[in-house]
mmCIF file of C-alpha atoms in Angstrom:
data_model
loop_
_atom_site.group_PDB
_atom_site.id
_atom_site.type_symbol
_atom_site.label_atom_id
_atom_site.label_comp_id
_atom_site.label_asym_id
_atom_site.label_seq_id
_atom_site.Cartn_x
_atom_site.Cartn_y
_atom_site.Cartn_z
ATOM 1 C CA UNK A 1 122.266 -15.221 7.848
ATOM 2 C CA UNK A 2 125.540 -17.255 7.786
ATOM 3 C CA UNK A 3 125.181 -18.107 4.169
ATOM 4 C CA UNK A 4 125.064 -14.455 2.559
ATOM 5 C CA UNK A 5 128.336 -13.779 4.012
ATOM 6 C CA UNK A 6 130.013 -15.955 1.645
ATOM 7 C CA UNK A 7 127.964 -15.098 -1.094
ATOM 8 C CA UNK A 8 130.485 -13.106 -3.636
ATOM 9 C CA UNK A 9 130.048 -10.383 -4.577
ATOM 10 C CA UNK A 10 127.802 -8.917 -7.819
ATOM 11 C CA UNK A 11 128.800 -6.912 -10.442
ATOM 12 C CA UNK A 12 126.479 -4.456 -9.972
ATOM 13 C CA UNK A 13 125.221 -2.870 -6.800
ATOM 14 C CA UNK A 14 122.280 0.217 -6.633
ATOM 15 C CA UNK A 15 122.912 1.855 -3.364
ATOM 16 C CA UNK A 16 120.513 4.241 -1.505
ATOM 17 C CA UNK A 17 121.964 7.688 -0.089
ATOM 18 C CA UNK A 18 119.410 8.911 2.806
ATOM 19 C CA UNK A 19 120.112 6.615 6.226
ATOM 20 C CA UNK A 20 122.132 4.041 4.330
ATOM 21 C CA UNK A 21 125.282 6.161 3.122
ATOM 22 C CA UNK A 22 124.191 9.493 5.179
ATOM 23 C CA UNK A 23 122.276 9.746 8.626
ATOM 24 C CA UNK A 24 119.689 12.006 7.116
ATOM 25 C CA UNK A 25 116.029 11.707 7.990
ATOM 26 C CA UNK A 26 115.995 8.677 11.041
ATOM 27 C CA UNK A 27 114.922 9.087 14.210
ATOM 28 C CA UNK A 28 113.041 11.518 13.908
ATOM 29 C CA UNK A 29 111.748 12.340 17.368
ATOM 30 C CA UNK A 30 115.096 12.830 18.483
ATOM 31 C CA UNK A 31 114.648 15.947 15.773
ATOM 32 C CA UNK A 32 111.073 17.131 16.997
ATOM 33 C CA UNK A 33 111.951 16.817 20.763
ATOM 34 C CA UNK A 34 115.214 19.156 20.605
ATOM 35 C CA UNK A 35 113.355 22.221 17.723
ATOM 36 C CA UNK A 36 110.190 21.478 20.314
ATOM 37 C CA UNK A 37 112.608 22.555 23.530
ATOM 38 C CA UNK A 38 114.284 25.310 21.149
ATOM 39 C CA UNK A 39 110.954 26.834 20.965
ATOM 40 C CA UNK A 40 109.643 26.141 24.664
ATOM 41 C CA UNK A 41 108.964 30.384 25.359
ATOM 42 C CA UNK A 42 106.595 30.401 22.745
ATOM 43 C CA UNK A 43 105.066 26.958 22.974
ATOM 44 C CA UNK A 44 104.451 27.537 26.925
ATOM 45 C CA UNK A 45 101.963 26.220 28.792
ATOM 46 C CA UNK A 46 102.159 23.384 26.596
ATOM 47 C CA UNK A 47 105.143 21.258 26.974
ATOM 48 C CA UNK A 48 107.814 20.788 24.350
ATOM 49 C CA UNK A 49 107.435 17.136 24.346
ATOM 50 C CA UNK A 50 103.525 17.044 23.958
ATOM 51 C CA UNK A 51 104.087 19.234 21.025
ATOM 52 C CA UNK A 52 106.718 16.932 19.024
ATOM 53 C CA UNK A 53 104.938 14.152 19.902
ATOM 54 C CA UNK A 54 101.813 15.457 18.339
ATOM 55 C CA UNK A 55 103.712 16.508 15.091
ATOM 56 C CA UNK A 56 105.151 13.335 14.701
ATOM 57 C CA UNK A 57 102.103 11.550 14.987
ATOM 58 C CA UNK A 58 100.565 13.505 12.363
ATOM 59 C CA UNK A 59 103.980 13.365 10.502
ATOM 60 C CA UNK A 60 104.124 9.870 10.298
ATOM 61 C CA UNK A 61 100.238 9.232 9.505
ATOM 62 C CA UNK A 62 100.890 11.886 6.402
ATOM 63 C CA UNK A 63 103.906 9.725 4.794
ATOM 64 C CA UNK A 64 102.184 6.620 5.194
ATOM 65 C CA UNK A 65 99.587 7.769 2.767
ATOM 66 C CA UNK A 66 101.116 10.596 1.124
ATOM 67 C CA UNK A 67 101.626 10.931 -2.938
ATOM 68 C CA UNK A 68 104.821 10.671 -4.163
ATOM 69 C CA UNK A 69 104.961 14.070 -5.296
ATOM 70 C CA UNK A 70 105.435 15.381 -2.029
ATOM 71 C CA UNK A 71 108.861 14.119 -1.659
ATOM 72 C CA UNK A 72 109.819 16.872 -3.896
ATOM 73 C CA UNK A 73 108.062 19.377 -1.483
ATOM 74 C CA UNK A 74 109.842 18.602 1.845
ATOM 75 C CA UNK A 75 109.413 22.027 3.139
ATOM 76 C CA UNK A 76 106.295 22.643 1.818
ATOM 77 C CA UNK A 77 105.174 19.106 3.187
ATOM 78 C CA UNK A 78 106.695 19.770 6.796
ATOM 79 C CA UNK A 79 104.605 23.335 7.023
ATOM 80 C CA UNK A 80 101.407 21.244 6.639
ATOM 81 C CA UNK A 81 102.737 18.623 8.888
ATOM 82 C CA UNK A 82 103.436 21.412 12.137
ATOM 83 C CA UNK A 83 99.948 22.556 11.250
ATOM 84 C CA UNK A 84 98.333 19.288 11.279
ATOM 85 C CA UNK A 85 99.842 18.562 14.789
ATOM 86 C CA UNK A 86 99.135 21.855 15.872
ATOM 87 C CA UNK A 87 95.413 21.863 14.685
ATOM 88 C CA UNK A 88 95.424 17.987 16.714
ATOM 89 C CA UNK A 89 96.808 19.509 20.078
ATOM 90 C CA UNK A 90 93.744 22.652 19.846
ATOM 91 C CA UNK A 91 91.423 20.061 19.097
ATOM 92 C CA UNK A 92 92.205 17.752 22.014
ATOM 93 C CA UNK A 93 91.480 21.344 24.463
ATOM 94 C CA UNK A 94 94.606 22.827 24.181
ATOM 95 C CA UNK A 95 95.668 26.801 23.220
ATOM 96 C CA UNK A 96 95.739 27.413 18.995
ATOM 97 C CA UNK A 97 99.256 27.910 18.333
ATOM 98 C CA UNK A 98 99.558 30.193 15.217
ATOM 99 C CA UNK A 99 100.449 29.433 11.969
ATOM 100 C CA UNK A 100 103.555 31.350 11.960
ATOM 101 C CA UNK A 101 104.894 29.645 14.592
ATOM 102 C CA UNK A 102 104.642 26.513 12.591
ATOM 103 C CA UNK A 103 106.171 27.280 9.841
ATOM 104 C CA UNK A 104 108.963 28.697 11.778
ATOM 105 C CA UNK A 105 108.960 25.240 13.716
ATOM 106 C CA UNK A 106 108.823 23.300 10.237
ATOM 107 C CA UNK A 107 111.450 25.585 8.773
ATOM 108 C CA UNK A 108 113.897 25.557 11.867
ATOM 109 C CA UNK A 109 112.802 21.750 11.386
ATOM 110 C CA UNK A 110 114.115 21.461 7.688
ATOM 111 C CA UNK A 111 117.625 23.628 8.672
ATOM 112 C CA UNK A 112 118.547 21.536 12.133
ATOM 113 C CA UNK A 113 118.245 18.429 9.711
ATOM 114 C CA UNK A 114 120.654 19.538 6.781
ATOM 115 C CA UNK A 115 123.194 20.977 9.906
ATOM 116 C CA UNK A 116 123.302 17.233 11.086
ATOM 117 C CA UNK A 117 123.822 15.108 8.370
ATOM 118 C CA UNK A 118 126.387 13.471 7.858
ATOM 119 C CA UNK A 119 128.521 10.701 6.534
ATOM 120 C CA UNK A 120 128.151 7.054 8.029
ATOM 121 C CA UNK A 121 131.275 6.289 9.531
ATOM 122 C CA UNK A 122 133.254 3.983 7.058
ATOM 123 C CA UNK A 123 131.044 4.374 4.159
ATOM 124 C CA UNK A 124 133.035 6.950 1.914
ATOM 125 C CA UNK A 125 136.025 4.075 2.056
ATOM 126 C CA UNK A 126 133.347 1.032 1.731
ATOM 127 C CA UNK A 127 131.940 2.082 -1.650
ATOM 128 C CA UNK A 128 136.116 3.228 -2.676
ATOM 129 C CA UNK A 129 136.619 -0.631 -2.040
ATOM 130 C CA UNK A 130 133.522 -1.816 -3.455
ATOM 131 C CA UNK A 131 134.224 0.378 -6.657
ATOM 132 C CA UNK A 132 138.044 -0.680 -7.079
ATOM 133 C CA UNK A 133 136.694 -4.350 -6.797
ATOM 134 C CA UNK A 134 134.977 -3.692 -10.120
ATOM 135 C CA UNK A 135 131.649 -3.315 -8.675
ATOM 136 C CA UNK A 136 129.729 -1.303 -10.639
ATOM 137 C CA UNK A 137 127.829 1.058 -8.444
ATOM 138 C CA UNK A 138 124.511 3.110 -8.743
ATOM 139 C CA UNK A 139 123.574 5.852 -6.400
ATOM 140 C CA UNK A 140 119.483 5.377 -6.502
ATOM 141 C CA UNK A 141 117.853 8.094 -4.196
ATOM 142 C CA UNK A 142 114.199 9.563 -3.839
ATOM 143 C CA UNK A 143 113.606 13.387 -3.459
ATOM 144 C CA UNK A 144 113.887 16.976 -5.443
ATOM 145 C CA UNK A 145 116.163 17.244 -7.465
ATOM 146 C CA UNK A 146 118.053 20.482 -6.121
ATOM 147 C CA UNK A 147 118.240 19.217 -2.486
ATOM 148 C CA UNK A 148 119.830 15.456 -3.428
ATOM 149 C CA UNK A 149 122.195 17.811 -5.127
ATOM 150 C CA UNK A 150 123.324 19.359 -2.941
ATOM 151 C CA UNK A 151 123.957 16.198 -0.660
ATOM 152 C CA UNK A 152 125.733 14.393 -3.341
ATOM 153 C CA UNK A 153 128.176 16.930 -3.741
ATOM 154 C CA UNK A 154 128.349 18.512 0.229
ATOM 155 C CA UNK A 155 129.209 14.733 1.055
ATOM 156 C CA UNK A 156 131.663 14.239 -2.273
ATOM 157 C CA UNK A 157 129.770 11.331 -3.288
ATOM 158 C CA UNK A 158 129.641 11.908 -7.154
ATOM 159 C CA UNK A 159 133.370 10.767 -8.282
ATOM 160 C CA UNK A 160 132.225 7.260 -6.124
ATOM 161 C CA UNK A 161 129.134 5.719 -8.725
ATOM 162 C CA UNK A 162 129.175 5.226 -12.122
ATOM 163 C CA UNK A 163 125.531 6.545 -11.936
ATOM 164 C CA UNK A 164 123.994 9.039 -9.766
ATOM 165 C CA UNK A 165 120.036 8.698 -9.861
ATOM 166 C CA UNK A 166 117.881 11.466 -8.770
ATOM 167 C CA UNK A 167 114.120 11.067 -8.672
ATOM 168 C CA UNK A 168 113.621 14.488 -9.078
ATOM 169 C CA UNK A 169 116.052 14.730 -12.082
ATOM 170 C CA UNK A 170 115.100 11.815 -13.570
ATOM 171 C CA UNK A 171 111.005 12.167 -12.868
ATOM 172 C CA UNK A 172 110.702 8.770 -11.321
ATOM 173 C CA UNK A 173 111.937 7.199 -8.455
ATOM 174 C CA UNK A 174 111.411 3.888 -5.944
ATOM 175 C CA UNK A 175 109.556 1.997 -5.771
ATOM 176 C CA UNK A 176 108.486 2.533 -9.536
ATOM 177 C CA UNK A 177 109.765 -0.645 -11.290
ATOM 178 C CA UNK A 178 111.872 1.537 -14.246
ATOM 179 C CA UNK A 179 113.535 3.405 -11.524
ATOM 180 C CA UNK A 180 115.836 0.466 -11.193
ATOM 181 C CA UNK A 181 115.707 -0.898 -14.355
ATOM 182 C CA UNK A 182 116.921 2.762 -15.613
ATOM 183 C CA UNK A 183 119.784 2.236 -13.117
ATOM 184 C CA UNK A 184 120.809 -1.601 -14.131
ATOM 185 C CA UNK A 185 120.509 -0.085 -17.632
ATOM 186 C CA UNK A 186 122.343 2.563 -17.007
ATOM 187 C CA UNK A 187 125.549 0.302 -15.618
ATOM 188 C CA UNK A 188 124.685 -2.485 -18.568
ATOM 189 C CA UNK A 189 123.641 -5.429 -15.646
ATOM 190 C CA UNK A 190 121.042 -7.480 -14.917
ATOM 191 C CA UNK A 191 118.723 -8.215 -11.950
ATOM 192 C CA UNK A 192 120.746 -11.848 -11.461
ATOM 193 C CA UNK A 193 124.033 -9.198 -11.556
ATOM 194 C CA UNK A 194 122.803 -6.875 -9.172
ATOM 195 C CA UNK A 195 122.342 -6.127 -5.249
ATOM 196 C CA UNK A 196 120.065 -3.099 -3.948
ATOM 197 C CA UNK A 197 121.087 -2.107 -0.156
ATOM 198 C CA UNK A 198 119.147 0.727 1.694
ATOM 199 C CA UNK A 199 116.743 1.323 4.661
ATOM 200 C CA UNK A 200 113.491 1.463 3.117
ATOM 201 C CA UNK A 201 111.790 -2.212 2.748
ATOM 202 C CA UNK A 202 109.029 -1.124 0.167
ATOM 203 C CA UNK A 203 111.838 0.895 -1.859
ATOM 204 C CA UNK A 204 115.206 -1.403 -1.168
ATOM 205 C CA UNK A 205 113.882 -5.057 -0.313
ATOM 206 C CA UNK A 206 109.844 -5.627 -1.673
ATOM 207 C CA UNK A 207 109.921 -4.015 -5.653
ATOM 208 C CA UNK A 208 113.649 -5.208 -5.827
ATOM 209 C CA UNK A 209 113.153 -8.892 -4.885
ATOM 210 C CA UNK A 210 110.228 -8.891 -7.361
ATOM 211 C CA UNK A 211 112.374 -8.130 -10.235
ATOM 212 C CA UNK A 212 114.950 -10.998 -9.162
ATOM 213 C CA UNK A 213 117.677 -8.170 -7.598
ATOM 214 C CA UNK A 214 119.406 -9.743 -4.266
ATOM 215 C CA UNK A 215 117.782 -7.186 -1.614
ATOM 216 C CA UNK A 216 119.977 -5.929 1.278
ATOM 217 C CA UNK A 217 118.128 -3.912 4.163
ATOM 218 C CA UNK A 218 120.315 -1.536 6.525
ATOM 219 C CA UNK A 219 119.341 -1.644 9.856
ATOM 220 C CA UNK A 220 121.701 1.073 10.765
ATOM 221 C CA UNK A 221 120.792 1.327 14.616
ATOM 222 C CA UNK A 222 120.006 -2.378 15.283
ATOM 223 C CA UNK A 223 116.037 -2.039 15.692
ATOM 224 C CA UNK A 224 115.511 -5.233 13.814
ATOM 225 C CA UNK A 225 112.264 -5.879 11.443
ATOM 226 C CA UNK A 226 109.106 -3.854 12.322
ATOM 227 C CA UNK A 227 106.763 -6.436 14.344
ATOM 228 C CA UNK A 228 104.992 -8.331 12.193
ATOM 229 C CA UNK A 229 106.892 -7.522 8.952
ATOM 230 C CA UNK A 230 106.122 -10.315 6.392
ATOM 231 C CA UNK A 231 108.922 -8.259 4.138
ATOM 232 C CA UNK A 232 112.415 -10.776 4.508
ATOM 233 C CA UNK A 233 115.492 -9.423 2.638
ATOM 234 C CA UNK A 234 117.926 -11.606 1.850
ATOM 235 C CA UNK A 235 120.440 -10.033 3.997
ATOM 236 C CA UNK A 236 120.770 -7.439 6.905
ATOM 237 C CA UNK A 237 123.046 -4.978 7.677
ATOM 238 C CA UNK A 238 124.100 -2.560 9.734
ATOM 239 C CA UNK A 239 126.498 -0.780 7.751
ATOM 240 C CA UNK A 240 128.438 -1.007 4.244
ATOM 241 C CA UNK A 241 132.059 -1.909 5.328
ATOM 242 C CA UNK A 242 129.979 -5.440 5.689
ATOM 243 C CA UNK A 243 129.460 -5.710 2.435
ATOM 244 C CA UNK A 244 133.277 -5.516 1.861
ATOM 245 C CA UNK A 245 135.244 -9.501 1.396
ATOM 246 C CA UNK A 246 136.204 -10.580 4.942
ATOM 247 C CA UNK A 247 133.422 -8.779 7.134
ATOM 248 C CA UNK A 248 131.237 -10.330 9.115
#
């Protein structure tokens, strides 16, 4: 994508938070596999590995076609998800692990996450560059309002934006159309001014390009485009310091 390296930049850009400015909720099996192995004693005969990979299965399956409400629920949403795995491995012939031990897998789960975030190396001084370019930025993230809280200010990322969006404070979110029409509002821009950049196609790349933003997808570890993906973002990325003049 030679071209959109020259391309200068906007005046306005809406940024994502989760696995675009913070490594927050990818790779996932990495997670399962090490709380699965944490909890081997009481998962025993069955294997660690056999367990997270059953929970992720059913993990994944639930967010493909769960309601957005449930992003404000995480906890609540990863209790039914360690149940749901569970209730798969008993039904394929294996022992019923109990309830309580799910929810102290989900919970452990939902901890071991917020202990290993953290802050994409160079982002913090990509978005301080952006910002004292006159780029007028937008922090536009999903999820309850008390936990993206949290994150904004653990990780000092409020002083950055002009305009921190919370779904859960705001009571809408991506890929609802107003969610970044609020934001471009909110920074006085239009769609021909702005850039979105973050990891999620639907959220960052599909609804954005429809309203005539310039859609940037972060591909922060390199996998590419999901086989068969007819989604194409105008640019890809693997992390914001190449959105800065002068990076490849």
């Amino acid at each position: 994508m030679a071209m959109s390296a020259i391309k200068p930049l906007p005046r306005a850009m809406l940024i994502d938070m989760d696995d675009t400015i913070l490594s927050a909720y990818g790779r996932p099996e990495i997670a399962w596999n090490t709380i699965a192995n944490e909890f081997a004693d009481e998962l025993a005969p069955l294997p660690p590995r056999e367990v997270a990979t059953a929970v992720l299965a059913f993990a994944r399956n639930f967010w493909a076609n769960a309601d957005a409400s449930w992003r404000l629920k995480l906890a609540e949403a990863r209790h039914l998800t360690v149940k749901g795995g569970f209730a798969a491995l008993a039904a394929a012939g294996h022992r019923a692990l109990p309830d309580d031990l799910a929810m102290r897998l989900a919970d452990r789960f939902t901890s071991y996450r917020e202990e290993e975030m953290f802050v994409f190396p160079g982002a913090h001084d990509a978005i301080d560059r952006l910002k004292a370019l006159g780029v007028k930025l937008a922090l536009v993230t999903n999820g309850a309002a008390v936990t993206q809280r949290a994150k904004v200010e653990r990780f000092e990322l409020a002083h950055r934006f002009h305009h921190i969006q919370i779904e859960g404070e705001h009571g809408f979110g991506k890929p609802e159309e107003r969610a970044y029409l609020h934001a471009m509002d909110a920074l006085g821009v239009t769609a021909e001014d702005t850039w979105m950049i973050g990891d999620n196609l639907e959220w960052e790349v599909v609804t954005p390009q429809r309203l005539g933003i310039y859609a940037i997808w972060i591909d922060v570890h390199g996998e590419g485009l999901p086989e068969g993906s007819t989604v194409r973002p105008d640019r890809i990325i693997r992390s914001l310091t190449e959105l800065l003049p002068g990076e490849p």
